[in-house]
mmCIF file of C-alpha atoms in Angstrom:
data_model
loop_
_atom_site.group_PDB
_atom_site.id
_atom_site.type_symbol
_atom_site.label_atom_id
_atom_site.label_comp_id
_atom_site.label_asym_id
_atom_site.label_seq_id
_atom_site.Cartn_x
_atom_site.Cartn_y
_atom_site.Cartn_z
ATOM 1 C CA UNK A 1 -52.744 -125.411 11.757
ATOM 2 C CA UNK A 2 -49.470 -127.223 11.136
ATOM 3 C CA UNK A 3 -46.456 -124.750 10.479
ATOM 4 C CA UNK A 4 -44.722 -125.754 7.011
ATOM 5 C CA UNK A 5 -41.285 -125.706 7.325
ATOM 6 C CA UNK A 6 -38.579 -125.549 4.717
ATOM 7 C CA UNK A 7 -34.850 -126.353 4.928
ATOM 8 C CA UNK A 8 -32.351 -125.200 2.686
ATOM 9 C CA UNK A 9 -28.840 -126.211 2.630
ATOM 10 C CA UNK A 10 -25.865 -125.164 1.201
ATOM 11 C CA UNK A 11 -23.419 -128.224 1.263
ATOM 12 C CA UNK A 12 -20.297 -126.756 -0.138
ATOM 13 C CA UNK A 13 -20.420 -124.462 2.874
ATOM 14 C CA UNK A 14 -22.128 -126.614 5.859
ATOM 15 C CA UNK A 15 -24.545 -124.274 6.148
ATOM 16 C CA UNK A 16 -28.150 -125.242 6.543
ATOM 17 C CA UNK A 17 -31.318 -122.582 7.032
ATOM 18 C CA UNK A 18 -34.755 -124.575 8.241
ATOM 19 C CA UNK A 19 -37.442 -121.680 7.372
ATOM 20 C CA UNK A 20 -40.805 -121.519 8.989
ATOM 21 C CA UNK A 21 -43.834 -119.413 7.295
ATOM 22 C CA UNK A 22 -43.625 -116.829 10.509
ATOM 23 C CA UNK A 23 -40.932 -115.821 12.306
ATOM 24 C CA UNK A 24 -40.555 -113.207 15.418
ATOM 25 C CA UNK A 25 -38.971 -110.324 14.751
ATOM 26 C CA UNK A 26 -36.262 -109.924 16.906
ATOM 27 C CA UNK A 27 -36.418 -105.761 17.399
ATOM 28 C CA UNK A 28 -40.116 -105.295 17.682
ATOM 29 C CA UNK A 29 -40.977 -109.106 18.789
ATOM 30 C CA UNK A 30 -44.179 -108.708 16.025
ATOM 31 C CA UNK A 31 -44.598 -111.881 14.414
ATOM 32 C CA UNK A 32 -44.125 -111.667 10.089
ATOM 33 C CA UNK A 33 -44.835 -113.939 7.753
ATOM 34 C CA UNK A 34 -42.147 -115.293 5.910
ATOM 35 C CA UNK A 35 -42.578 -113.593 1.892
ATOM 36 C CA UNK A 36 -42.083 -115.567 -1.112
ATOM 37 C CA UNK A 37 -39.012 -112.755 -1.796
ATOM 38 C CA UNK A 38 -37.457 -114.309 1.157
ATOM 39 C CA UNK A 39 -38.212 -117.648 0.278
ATOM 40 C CA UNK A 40 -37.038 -116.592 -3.337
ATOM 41 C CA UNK A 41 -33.830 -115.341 -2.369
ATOM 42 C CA UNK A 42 -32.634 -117.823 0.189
ATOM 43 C CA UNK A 43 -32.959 -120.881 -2.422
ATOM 44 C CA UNK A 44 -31.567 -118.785 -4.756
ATOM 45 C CA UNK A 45 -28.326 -118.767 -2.507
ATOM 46 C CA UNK A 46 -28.843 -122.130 -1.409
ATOM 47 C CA UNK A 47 -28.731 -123.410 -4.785
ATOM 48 C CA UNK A 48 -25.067 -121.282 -5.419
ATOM 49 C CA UNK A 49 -23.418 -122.067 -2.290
ATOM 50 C CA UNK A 50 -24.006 -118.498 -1.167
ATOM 51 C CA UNK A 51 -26.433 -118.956 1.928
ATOM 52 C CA UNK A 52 -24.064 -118.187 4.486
ATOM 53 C CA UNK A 53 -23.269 -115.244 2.621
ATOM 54 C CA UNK A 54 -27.052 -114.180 3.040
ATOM 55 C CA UNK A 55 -27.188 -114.698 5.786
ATOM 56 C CA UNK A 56 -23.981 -112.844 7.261
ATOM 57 C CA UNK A 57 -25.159 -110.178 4.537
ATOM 58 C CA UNK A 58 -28.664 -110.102 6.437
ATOM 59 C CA UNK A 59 -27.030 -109.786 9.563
ATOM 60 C CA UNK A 60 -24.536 -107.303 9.094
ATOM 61 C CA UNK A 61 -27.531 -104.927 7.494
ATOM 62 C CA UNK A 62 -29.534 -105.796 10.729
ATOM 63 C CA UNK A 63 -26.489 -104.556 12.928
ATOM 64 C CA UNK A 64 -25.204 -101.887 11.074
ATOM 65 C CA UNK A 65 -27.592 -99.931 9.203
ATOM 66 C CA UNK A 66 -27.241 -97.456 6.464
ATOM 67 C CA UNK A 67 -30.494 -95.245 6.659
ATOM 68 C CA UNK A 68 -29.288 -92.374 4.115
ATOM 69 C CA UNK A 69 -33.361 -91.262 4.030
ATOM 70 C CA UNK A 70 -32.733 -89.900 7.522
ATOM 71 C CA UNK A 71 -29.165 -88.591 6.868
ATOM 72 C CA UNK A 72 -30.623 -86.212 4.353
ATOM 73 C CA UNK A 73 -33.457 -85.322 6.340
ATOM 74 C CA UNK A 74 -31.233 -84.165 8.940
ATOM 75 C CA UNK A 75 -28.895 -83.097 6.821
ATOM 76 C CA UNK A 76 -31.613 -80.936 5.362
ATOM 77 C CA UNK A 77 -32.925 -79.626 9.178
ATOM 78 C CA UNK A 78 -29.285 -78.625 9.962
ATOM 79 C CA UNK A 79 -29.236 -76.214 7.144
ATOM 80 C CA UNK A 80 -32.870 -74.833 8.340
ATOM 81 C CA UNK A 81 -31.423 -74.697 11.664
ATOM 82 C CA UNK A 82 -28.871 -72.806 10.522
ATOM 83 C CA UNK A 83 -30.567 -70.181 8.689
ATOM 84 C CA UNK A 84 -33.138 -69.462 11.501
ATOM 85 C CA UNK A 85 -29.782 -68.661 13.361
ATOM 86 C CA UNK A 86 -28.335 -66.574 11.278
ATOM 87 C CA UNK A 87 -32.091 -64.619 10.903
ATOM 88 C CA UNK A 88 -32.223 -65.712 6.743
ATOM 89 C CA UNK A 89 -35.860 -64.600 5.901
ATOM 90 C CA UNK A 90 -36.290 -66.133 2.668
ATOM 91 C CA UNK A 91 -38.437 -63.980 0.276
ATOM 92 C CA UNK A 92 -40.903 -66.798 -0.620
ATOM 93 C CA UNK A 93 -41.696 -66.616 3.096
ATOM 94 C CA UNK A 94 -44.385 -64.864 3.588
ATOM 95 C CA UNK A 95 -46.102 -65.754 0.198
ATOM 96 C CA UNK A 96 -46.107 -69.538 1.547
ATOM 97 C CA UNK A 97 -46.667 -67.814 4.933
ATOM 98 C CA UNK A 98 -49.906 -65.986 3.862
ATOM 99 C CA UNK A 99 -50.970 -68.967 1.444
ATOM 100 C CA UNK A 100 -51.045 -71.480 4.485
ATOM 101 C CA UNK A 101 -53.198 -68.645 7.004
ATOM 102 C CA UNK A 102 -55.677 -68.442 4.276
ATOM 103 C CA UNK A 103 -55.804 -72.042 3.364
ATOM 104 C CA UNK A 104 -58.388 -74.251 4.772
ATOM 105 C CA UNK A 105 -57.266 -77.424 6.185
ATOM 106 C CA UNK A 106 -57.370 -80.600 3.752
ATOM 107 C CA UNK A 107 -57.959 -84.001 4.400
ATOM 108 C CA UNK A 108 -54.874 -85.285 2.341
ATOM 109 C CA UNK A 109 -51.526 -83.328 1.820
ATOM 110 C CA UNK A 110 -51.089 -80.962 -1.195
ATOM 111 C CA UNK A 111 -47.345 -82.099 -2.169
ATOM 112 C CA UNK A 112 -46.926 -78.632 -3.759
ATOM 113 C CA UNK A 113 -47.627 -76.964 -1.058
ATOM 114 C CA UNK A 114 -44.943 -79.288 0.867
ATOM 115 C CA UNK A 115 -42.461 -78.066 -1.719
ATOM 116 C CA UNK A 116 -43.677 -74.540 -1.676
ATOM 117 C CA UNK A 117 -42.477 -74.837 2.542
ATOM 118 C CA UNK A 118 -39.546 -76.443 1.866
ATOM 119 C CA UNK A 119 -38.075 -74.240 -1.189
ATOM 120 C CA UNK A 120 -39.176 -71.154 1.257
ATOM 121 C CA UNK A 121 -37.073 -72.763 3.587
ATOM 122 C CA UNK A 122 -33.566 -73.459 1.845
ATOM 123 C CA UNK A 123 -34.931 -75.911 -0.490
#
């Protein structure tokens, strides 16, 4: 099957972007289809004289990336951590404690449950 490609050029700025409907992921080497959000956004720049800015934009998120998801969730095990340390027994503990021994097992995750740990916990 021939491989459509697509170029897309930004004059104003010399910058030209040829896009093919897969490309290799550099990290993981998985080949990904190109989305139509991709497609969207790059002749969206294209047609403002932005693309290099995408691109660099792209780029510098690729190299430098903010995760703040696993900030907090560290964040959030420091302060566990820290209050196994210092022997904190928090007084939902051994409600949620009991509940879970006396619980059978489910087949999906009961998100209360998940809260009920976590609020035990520092929440």
């Amino acid at each position: 099957m021939m491989e459509k490609l697509r170029t897309y050029t930004d004059y104003a700025n010399k910058t030209a972007l040829t896009l093919p409907d897969h490309f290799i992921d550099v990290k993981t080497g998985n080949s990904i289809k190109v989305s139509q959000k991709i497609q969207e956004q790059v002749d969206y720049h294209s047609n403002n004289n932005t693309l290099i800015h995408l691109v660099l934009s792209a780029l510098n998120s690729y190299l430098h990336p903010k995760n703040t998801n696993s900030d907090i969730i560290l964040a959030e095990i420091n302060e566990i951590k820290k209050m196994m340390q210092s022997g904190y027994v928090p007084v939902q503990k051994l409600a949620v404690k009991e509940k879970i021994l006396h619980a059978s097992i489910p087949d999906e995750v009961d998100l209360k449950e998940v809260e009920d740990v976590l609020e035990a916990f520092g929440g």
